[in-house]
Coordinates of C-alpha atoms in Angstrom, one line a residue:
Chain Y
M639 CA -36.3 24.4 8.7
S640 CA -33.3 23.1 10.5
E641 CA -29.8 24.3 9.6
Y642 CA -28.3 21.1 11.0
K643 CA -27.6 18.2 8.6
T644 CA -28.8 14.7 9.5
L645 CA -28.8 11.4 7.7
Y646 CA -31.7 9.0 7.7
L647 CA -30.8 5.8 5.8
N648 CA -33.9 3.6 5.6
A649 CA -37.6 4.2 6.1
N650 CA -37.6 1.5 8.8
D651 CA -34.8 3.1 10.8
S652 CA -35.5 4.1 14.4
V653 CA -32.4 6.3 14.5
A654 CA -30.8 9.1 12.3
V655 CA -27.2 10.3 12.3
A656 CA -26.1 13.9 13.0
L657 CA -23.8 15.2 10.3
S658 CA -22.9 18.2 12.5
D659 CA -22.9 18.9 16.2
I660 CA -26.6 19.5 17.2
P661 CA -27.3 21.5 20.4
E662 CA -30.1 20.3 22.8
H663 CA -33.7 21.6 22.2
T664 CA -33.1 22.0 18.5
V665 CA -35.9 21.0 16.2
V666 CA -34.5 19.1 13.2
T667 CA -36.3 17.9 10.1
I668 CA -35.3 14.6 8.7
K669 CA -35.9 13.7 5.1
A670 CA -37.6 10.3 4.9
D671 CA -38.8 8.6 1.7
E672 CA -42.1 10.4 1.3
I673 CA -42.5 12.5 4.4
D674 CA -40.4 14.7 6.5
I675 CA -40.0 13.7 10.2
T676 CA -39.6 16.5 12.7
V677 CA -37.7 15.6 15.9
R678 CA -37.0 17.8 18.9
I679 CA -33.4 16.9 20.0
L680 CA -33.4 16.4 23.8
E681 CA -29.6 16.5 24.4
P682 CA -26.5 17.6 22.5
I683 CA -25.7 15.2 19.7
R684 CA -22.2 15.2 18.4
F685 CA -21.2 14.8 14.7
G686 CA -21.5 11.1 13.7
H687 CA -23.6 10.2 16.6
K688 CA -27.2 8.9 16.5
F689 CA -30.5 10.1 17.9
A690 CA -33.9 8.3 18.1
V691 CA -36.5 9.5 15.5
K692 CA -39.3 7.7 17.4
P693 CA -39.8 6.3 20.9
I694 CA -38.1 2.9 21.4
Q695 CA -39.3 0.5 24.1
Q696 CA -36.9 -1.3 26.5
G697 CA -35.6 -4.5 24.8
E698 CA -36.8 -3.4 21.4
N699 CA -34.5 -3.8 18.4
I700 CA -32.8 -0.6 17.2
I701 CA -32.8 -0.3 13.4
K702 CA -30.2 1.5 11.2
Y703 CA -29.5 0.8 7.5
G704 CA -32.9 -1.1 7.7
E705 CA -31.0 -3.7 9.8
V706 CA -30.8 -4.5 13.5
I707 CA -27.8 -2.8 15.2
G708 CA -28.6 -3.9 18.7
A709 CA -31.4 -3.6 21.4
A710 CA -32.5 -0.8 23.7
V711 CA -31.3 -1.4 27.3
V712 CA -33.8 1.2 28.6
A713 CA -36.8 2.9 27.0
I714 CA -35.5 5.6 24.7
Q715 CA -37.4 8.8 24.1
E716 CA -37.7 10.4 20.6
G717 CA -34.9 12.9 20.2
A718 CA -32.6 11.2 22.7
H719 CA -28.9 10.3 22.1
V720 CA -28.7 6.6 21.1
H721 CA -25.3 5.1 22.0
V722 CA -23.5 2.6 24.2
H723 CA -25.3 3.8 27.3
N724 CA -28.7 2.7 26.0
L725 CA -27.9 0.4 23.1
E726 CA -26.3 -3.0 23.4
G727 CA -25.1 -5.2 20.6
K728 CA -26.6 -8.7 20.4
R729 CA -23.8 -10.5 18.7
G730 CA -20.6 -12.2 20.1
R731 CA -22.0 -12.0 23.6
G732 CA -20.2 -14.7 25.6
D733 CA -21.1 -12.7 28.7
K734 CA -24.7 -13.4 28.1
I735 CA -24.2 -17.2 28.2
G736 CA -25.2 -18.9 31.4
K737 CA -22.2 -19.6 33.5
Chain D
M104 CA -8.4 0.5 -17.6
Q105 CA -4.7 -0.2 -17.9
F106 CA -1.5 0.5 -15.9
W107 CA 2.3 0.0 -16.3
G108 CA 3.4 -3.1 -14.3
Y109 CA 6.3 -5.4 -13.8
R110 CA 5.6 -8.9 -15.4
R111 CA 7.0 -11.7 -13.2
P112 CA 8.1 -15.2 -14.4
D113 CA 4.8 -16.8 -13.2
G114 CA 2.8 -14.3 -15.4
R115 CA 1.5 -12.2 -12.5
V116 CA 2.1 -8.4 -12.5
G117 CA 3.6 -6.2 -9.8
V118 CA 3.2 -2.5 -9.3
R119 CA 6.4 -2.3 -7.3
N120 CA 9.8 -3.9 -7.8
H121 CA 11.1 -4.6 -4.3
V122 CA 13.9 -7.0 -3.2
L123 CA 12.5 -8.5 0.0
I124 CA 14.7 -9.6 2.9
L125 CA 12.4 -12.2 4.5
P126 CA 13.2 -13.1 8.1
T127 CA 11.5 -16.4 8.8
I128 CA 12.2 -16.1 12.5
T129 CA 12.0 -13.2 14.9
C130 CA 15.7 -13.7 15.9
A131 CA 16.6 -12.7 12.3
T132 CA 14.5 -9.6 12.0
Q133 CA 17.1 -7.1 13.4
T134 CA 19.8 -8.4 11.0
A135 CA 17.4 -8.1 8.1
Q136 CA 16.5 -4.6 9.1
R137 CA 20.2 -3.6 9.1
V138 CA 20.6 -4.8 5.6
T139 CA 17.7 -2.6 4.4
E140 CA 19.5 0.3 6.0
L141 CA 22.6 -0.5 3.9
V142 CA 21.1 -1.4 0.5
S143 CA 18.4 0.8 -1.1
G144 CA 15.7 -1.0 -3.0
T145 CA 15.3 -3.6 -0.2
V146 CA 12.5 -4.0 2.2
T147 CA 11.8 -6.2 5.2
F148 CA 9.3 -6.6 8.1
I149 CA 9.7 -7.0 11.8
H150 CA 7.7 -9.7 13.6
Q151 CA 7.7 -12.0 16.6
H152 CA 7.0 -15.3 14.9
G153 CA 8.6 -18.4 13.3
C154 CA 9.5 -20.7 16.2
A155 CA 7.7 -23.1 18.5
Q156 CA 4.6 -23.0 16.4
V157 CA 2.7 -26.2 15.5
G158 CA -0.3 -27.4 13.5
T159 CA -2.6 -25.0 11.7
D160 CA -0.9 -22.1 13.3
Y161 CA 2.4 -23.2 11.9
D162 CA 0.8 -23.6 8.4
Q163 CA -0.8 -20.2 8.5
T164 CA 2.5 -18.5 9.4
A165 CA 4.4 -20.4 6.7
R166 CA 1.7 -19.5 4.2
T167 CA 2.0 -15.8 5.2
Y168 CA 5.8 -15.8 4.8
A169 CA 5.7 -17.5 1.4
G170 CA 2.8 -15.3 0.2
M171 CA 4.8 -12.2 1.0
G172 CA 7.7 -13.5 -1.0
M173 CA 5.5 -14.6 -3.9
N174 CA 3.6 -11.2 -4.1
P175 CA 4.2 -9.9 -7.6
N176 CA 5.4 -6.6 -6.2
V177 CA 8.5 -8.4 -5.1
Y178 CA 11.3 -9.0 -7.7
G179 CA 13.4 -11.4 -5.7
V180 CA 13.7 -12.6 -2.1
I181 CA 16.6 -13.3 0.3
V182 CA 15.2 -15.6 2.9
L183 CA 17.0 -15.1 6.2
G184 CA 16.9 -17.7 9.0
L185 CA 18.7 -18.1 12.2
G186 CA 19.2 -21.9 11.6
C187 CA 17.5 -23.8 14.4
E188 CA 13.9 -22.4 14.2
T189 CA 10.7 -24.3 13.4
H190 CA 10.0 -22.3 10.2
Q191 CA 13.2 -23.4 8.3
A192 CA 14.2 -20.7 5.9
H193 CA 15.0 -23.2 3.1
R194 CA 11.4 -24.6 3.2
I195 CA 10.0 -21.1 2.7
G196 CA 12.6 -20.3 0.1
D197 CA 11.7 -23.5 -1.9
E198 CA 8.0 -22.6 -1.8
I199 CA 8.7 -19.1 -3.1
A200 CA 11.1 -20.3 -5.8
K201 CA 8.2 -22.3 -7.4
C202 CA 6.9 -19.0 -8.9
G203 CA 10.2 -18.6 -10.7
K204 CA 11.6 -15.5 -9.1
P205 CA 15.2 -15.2 -7.8
V206 CA 15.4 -16.6 -4.2
Q207 CA 18.5 -17.1 -2.0
T208 CA 18.6 -18.4 1.5
V209 CA 21.0 -17.4 4.2
S210 CA 21.4 -18.6 7.8
I211 CA 22.9 -16.6 10.6
Q212 CA 24.3 -19.6 12.4
D213 CA 26.0 -21.0 9.3
N214 CA 27.5 -17.6 8.5
G215 CA 29.3 -17.2 11.8
G216 CA 27.2 -14.4 13.4
T217 CA 25.5 -11.1 12.9
L218 CA 28.2 -9.1 11.1
Q219 CA 29.2 -11.8 8.6
T220 CA 25.5 -12.3 7.8
I221 CA 24.8 -8.7 7.3
A222 CA 27.8 -8.6 4.9
E223 CA 26.7 -11.7 3.1
V224 CA 23.0 -10.7 2.7
A225 CA 24.0 -7.2 1.7
K226 CA 26.3 -8.5 -1.1
I227 CA 23.5 -10.7 -2.5
A228 CA 21.0 -7.8 -2.2
V229 CA 23.2 -5.4 -4.1
R230 CA 23.3 -7.8 -7.1
M231 CA 19.6 -8.6 -6.8
V232 CA 18.6 -4.9 -6.7
Q233 CA 20.7 -4.1 -9.8
D234 CA 19.0 -7.0 -11.6
A235 CA 15.6 -5.8 -10.5
S236 CA 16.4 -2.3 -11.8
M237 CA 16.7 -3.7 -15.3
V238 CA 13.1 -4.9 -15.4
Q239 CA 10.9 -2.6 -17.6
R240 CA 7.3 -1.8 -16.9
E241 CA 4.8 -3.0 -19.5
L242 CA 1.2 -2.1 -20.2
C243 CA -1.2 -4.4 -18.3
D244 CA -5.0 -4.6 -17.8
F245 CA -6.8 -4.0 -14.6
S246 CA -7.9 -7.6 -14.8
E247 CA -4.5 -8.5 -13.5
L248 CA -5.0 -6.5 -10.3
I249 CA -5.9 -7.9 -6.9
V250 CA -7.1 -5.0 -4.8
G251 CA -7.4 -5.5 -1.0
T252 CA -10.0 -3.4 0.9
E253 CA -10.1 -2.6 4.6
C254 CA -11.3 -0.1 7.1
G255 CA -9.7 1.0 10.3
G256 CA -10.4 3.6 12.9
S257 CA -14.0 3.6 11.7
D258 CA -16.5 6.4 12.6
A259 CA -20.2 6.8 11.9
C260 CA -19.3 8.3 8.5
S261 CA -17.3 5.2 7.4
G262 CA -20.5 3.4 6.3
L263 CA -21.8 6.5 4.6
S264 CA -18.9 7.9 2.6
A265 CA -15.6 6.1 2.2
N266 CA -16.8 2.5 2.5
P267 CA -19.6 2.9 -0.1
A268 CA -17.2 4.7 -2.4
V269 CA -14.7 1.8 -2.0
G270 CA -17.7 -0.5 -2.7
R271 CA -18.3 1.4 -6.0
T272 CA -14.6 1.0 -6.8
S273 CA -14.8 -2.7 -5.9
D274 CA -17.6 -3.0 -8.4
M275 CA -15.6 -1.3 -11.1
I276 CA -12.6 -3.5 -10.5
V277 CA -14.8 -6.5 -10.9
E278 CA -16.3 -5.1 -14.1
Q279 CA -12.7 -4.7 -15.4
G280 CA -12.1 -8.4 -14.7
G281 CA -10.0 -7.9 -11.7
T282 CA -10.3 -9.1 -8.1
A283 CA -11.4 -7.2 -5.0
I284 CA -10.7 -8.7 -1.5
L285 CA -13.2 -8.1 1.3
A286 CA -11.7 -9.0 4.7
E287 CA -12.2 -8.5 8.5
T288 CA -14.6 -11.3 9.3
T289 CA -15.1 -9.8 12.8
E290 CA -16.5 -6.7 11.2
L291 CA -18.9 -8.6 9.1
I292 CA -20.7 -10.1 12.1
G293 CA -24.3 -8.9 11.7
A294 CA -24.0 -8.4 8.0
E295 CA -23.3 -12.0 6.9
H296 CA -26.8 -12.6 5.6
L297 CA -26.4 -9.7 3.1
L298 CA -23.2 -11.3 1.8
A299 CA -24.4 -14.8 1.8
N300 CA -27.4 -13.7 -0.3
R301 CA -24.9 -12.6 -3.0
A302 CA -22.8 -15.8 -2.9
A303 CA -22.1 -17.5 -6.2
N304 CA -23.4 -20.8 -4.9
D305 CA -24.6 -22.6 -1.7
E306 CA -21.1 -23.7 -0.8
V307 CA -19.8 -20.1 -0.7
A308 CA -22.8 -19.0 1.3
K309 CA -22.3 -21.9 3.7
K310 CA -18.6 -20.9 4.2
A311 CA -19.6 -17.3 4.7
Y312 CA -21.8 -18.3 7.6
A313 CA -19.2 -20.8 8.9
V314 CA -16.3 -18.3 9.2
I315 CA -18.7 -15.8 10.9
K316 CA -19.8 -18.5 13.4
M317 CA -16.2 -19.4 14.1
M318 CA -15.2 -15.8 14.8
E319 CA -18.3 -15.1 17.0
N320 CA -17.8 -18.4 18.9
R321 CA -14.3 -17.3 19.9
S322 CA -15.7 -14.5 22.1
I323 CA -18.6 -16.7 23.3
Q324 CA -16.1 -19.5 24.3
M325 CA -14.0 -16.9 26.2
G326 CA -17.2 -15.7 28.0
V327 CA -16.7 -12.1 27.0
D328 CA -18.7 -9.4 25.3
I329 CA -17.1 -8.9 21.9
R330 CA -17.6 -5.2 22.3
T331 CA -14.8 -5.1 24.9
G332 CA -12.6 -5.1 21.8
N333 CA -14.8 -4.1 19.0
P334 CA -16.1 -1.5 18.3
S335 CA -12.9 0.0 19.7
P336 CA -12.8 3.0 22.0
G337 CA -12.1 5.3 19.0
N338 CA -15.0 3.8 17.0
I339 CA -17.3 4.5 20.0
E340 CA -16.0 8.0 20.3
G341 CA -16.8 8.4 16.6
G342 CA -20.4 7.4 17.1
L343 CA -20.5 3.6 16.5
S344 CA -22.5 1.8 19.2
S345 CA -22.3 -1.9 18.4
L346 CA -20.4 -4.4 16.3
E347 CA -23.5 -4.9 14.2
E348 CA -23.6 -1.2 13.3
K349 CA -19.9 -1.2 12.5
S350 CA -20.4 -4.4 10.3
L351 CA -23.2 -2.9 8.3
G352 CA -21.0 0.0 7.5
A353 CA -17.9 -2.1 6.9
S354 CA -19.7 -4.5 4.5
T355 CA -20.6 -1.6 2.1
K356 CA -16.9 -1.9 1.0
S357 CA -17.9 -5.0 -0.9
G358 CA -20.0 -3.2 -3.4
T359 CA -22.8 -5.1 -5.1
T360 CA -21.3 -7.9 -7.2
R361 CA -21.5 -11.6 -6.7
L362 CA -19.4 -13.1 -3.9
E363 CA -17.2 -15.6 -5.7
E364 CA -15.5 -17.4 -2.9
V365 CA -14.5 -17.3 0.8
I366 CA -10.8 -18.0 1.2
D367 CA -8.5 -18.7 4.2
Y368 CA -6.1 -16.1 5.7
A369 CA -3.2 -15.3 3.4
Q370 CA -4.5 -17.7 0.7
R371 CA -4.3 -16.6 -2.9
P372 CA -7.8 -16.1 -4.5
T373 CA -8.6 -18.9 -7.0
K374 CA -11.3 -16.8 -8.6
K375 CA -11.6 -13.3 -10.1
G376 CA -14.3 -11.0 -8.9
L377 CA -15.3 -10.3 -5.3
V378 CA -13.5 -12.6 -2.8
W379 CA -13.9 -12.6 1.0
M380 CA -10.7 -13.5 3.0
D381 CA -11.2 -14.7 6.5
T382 CA -9.2 -12.3 8.6
P383 CA -9.6 -10.7 12.0
G384 CA -10.6 -7.0 12.3
H385 CA -7.0 -6.1 13.4
D386 CA -5.8 -3.7 10.8
I387 CA -2.2 -4.9 10.4
E388 CA -3.1 -8.6 10.5
Q389 CA -5.8 -8.2 7.8
L390 CA -3.5 -6.1 5.7
T391 CA -0.8 -8.7 5.9
G392 CA -3.2 -11.5 5.1
M393 CA -4.4 -9.7 1.9
V394 CA -0.9 -8.8 0.7
A395 CA 0.3 -12.4 1.4
G396 CA -2.7 -13.5 -0.7
G397 CA -1.3 -11.5 -3.6
A398 CA -3.0 -8.1 -3.3
Q399 CA -0.7 -5.6 -5.2
V400 CA -2.7 -2.5 -4.0
V401 CA -4.7 -2.0 -0.8
L402 CA -7.5 0.5 -0.2
F403 CA -7.8 1.5 3.4
T404 CA -10.7 3.8 4.7
S405 CA -10.5 5.5 8.0
G406 CA -12.7 7.9 10.0
R407 CA -10.3 8.5 12.9
G408 CA -7.1 8.4 10.8
T409 CA -4.3 5.9 10.5
P410 CA -0.6 5.8 9.5
T411 CA -0.7 2.2 8.3
G412 CA 1.2 0.8 5.3
S413 CA 2.8 -2.3 4.0
P414 CA 6.4 -3.0 3.1
I415 CA 5.5 -4.4 -0.3
A416 CA 2.1 -3.1 -1.3
P417 CA 1.1 0.5 -1.7
V418 CA -1.8 1.3 0.7
I419 CA -4.1 4.1 -0.5
K420 CA -5.8 5.7 2.6
I421 CA -9.2 7.3 2.2
S422 CA -10.7 9.5 4.8
T423 CA -14.4 9.4 5.6
N424 CA -14.6 13.0 6.7
T425 CA -12.8 16.2 5.5
P426 CA -11.7 17.5 9.0
M427 CA -9.7 14.4 9.6
F428 CA -8.3 14.5 6.1
E429 CA -7.0 18.0 6.7
R430 CA -5.8 17.2 10.3
M431 CA -3.8 14.0 9.2
N432 CA -2.9 15.0 5.7
E433 CA 0.6 13.5 5.9
N434 CA -1.0 10.1 6.3
M435 CA -4.2 10.2 4.1
D436 CA -4.2 10.0 0.3
L437 CA -7.8 10.7 -0.7
D438 CA -10.8 12.4 0.9
A439 CA -14.3 10.9 0.7
G440 CA -15.7 13.4 3.2
T441 CA -17.1 15.3 0.2
I442 CA -19.9 12.7 0.1
V443 CA -21.0 13.7 3.7
D444 CA -20.7 17.4 2.7
G445 CA -22.9 16.8 -0.4
K446 CA -20.2 18.0 -2.7
E447 CA -19.6 14.7 -4.5
T448 CA -21.6 11.5 -5.1
V449 CA -20.5 8.0 -4.0
A450 CA -20.0 7.1 -7.7
E451 CA -17.8 10.2 -8.3
V452 CA -15.5 9.4 -5.3
G453 CA -15.5 5.7 -6.5
M454 CA -14.1 6.9 -9.9
R455 CA -11.6 9.1 -8.2
I456 CA -10.3 6.1 -6.2
M457 CA -10.1 4.1 -9.5
E458 CA -7.9 6.8 -11.0
E459 CA -5.7 6.8 -7.9
I460 CA -5.3 3.0 -8.1
Q461 CA -4.1 3.6 -11.7
A462 CA -1.7 6.4 -10.7
V463 CA -0.3 4.4 -7.8
S464 CA 0.0 1.2 -9.9
N465 CA 2.0 3.3 -12.4
G466 CA 4.4 4.3 -9.7
K467 CA 2.9 7.2 -7.7
L468 CA 4.0 6.8 -4.1
T469 CA 1.4 6.7 -1.4
K470 CA 1.8 8.6 1.9
A471 CA 2.5 5.4 3.8
E472 CA 5.3 4.5 1.3
I473 CA 6.9 7.9 1.6
L474 CA 6.8 7.6 5.4
K475 CA 8.3 4.0 5.3
Q476 CA 5.3 2.7 7.2
H477 CA 6.2 -1.0 6.9
D478 CA 3.6 -2.7 9.0
F479 CA 3.4 -6.4 9.3
G480 CA 1.4 -8.7 11.6
I481 CA 0.4 -12.3 11.4
W482 CA -3.0 -13.6 12.6
R483 CA -2.0 -16.2 15.1
I484 CA -4.5 -19.0 15.7
G485 CA -2.7 -21.0 18.2
P486 CA -0.3 -20.6 21.2
T487 CA 3.5 -20.8 21.1
F488 CA 4.8 -24.0 22.6

């Protein structure tokens, strides 16, 4: 059983939030609706940051609060830090409009 | 719930009793500030606006000035102009006077310069402050409150602790027959469907989508990624990865009640209940818009911490996590970090915020008021000519 607190908001979510700094290689147990999900953390996750609770394909939507918060820029492994280096927002993207 | 407030001639109720020196032009702001240093009981705000503005941008600035003067936390207003500016002081003064409160207008050019103007405004202010001090508080219902809500310096906890707690408070204010303003359109991009589903009718839902589209189109027209400004570097440091993620957390401030209307920046709500004001995400600009729209009290959640306040409305600042609350205790009023720590529920903190609104409405000073944090900023929607 993990001593590190995490928060998982919706059964459809692909990420969970660390509620304390979690060192790499830690195994954390996330409380989902009916089952507990066990995730091996691959890299240090700081308080307030997210990690993947399942593998996410490149280009796939990333889900938190049961809603889309962006898409994966690269394939993301289970237990990896999910942040601006591998997640891109999809809204207000004038830079994506053909010039 | 009830509080002790100041009844104004138009029937609305204030929780403060300020005399406002209102500079309609940037050229008059320094003079106004010097009067506030001389006469206690007076407040003012510094800004860079009031001249060479046209069209809807002119209208929005004028509406903001007049709204600040008409806010029921203000007993009376001295409108201070230079004389030659686009936003003529007498026009703003006439607008404010419609609500029946004492209004006087002074022009620096007509008074023969800075020193004579300081003397003239200070003399008027002394009389007005004394008159204001004679007004007694009376018992009022929460249904007379307009409470603004905002978040700034968000972190990943904002959407988990302080914002849902403010959402609970927002629900309670609406239950009491009062008004809660949701703002920061930028930070609702990606959550608009959730709000539109709660709209009172199709027209409100349509306007919710329309203001979001307009805001999003601004970055698209400029050919930029909105993330270059939002989420901010501090938001990203705190764990937020995209605007959508920030929005989903920000929108929890709106609670669960029906969305009654979507109003323009600095406009006074025409309905009670939950109201969405179209403002940018910029903290000071949205704060100013809500206060100009008549908010007597503002709730401000923060994960990273903020000193922000308003010259005429108490701003209750609520931390999303306990370490920041302890680190920036001189700036923060309440801690919602107890939710993250599992010590309190969202409903419990929501109730604590309600009680703080009552205490502050009765006269308890917020940290921002004690530190004279008199922030003011207008959302400009056009260039200066």
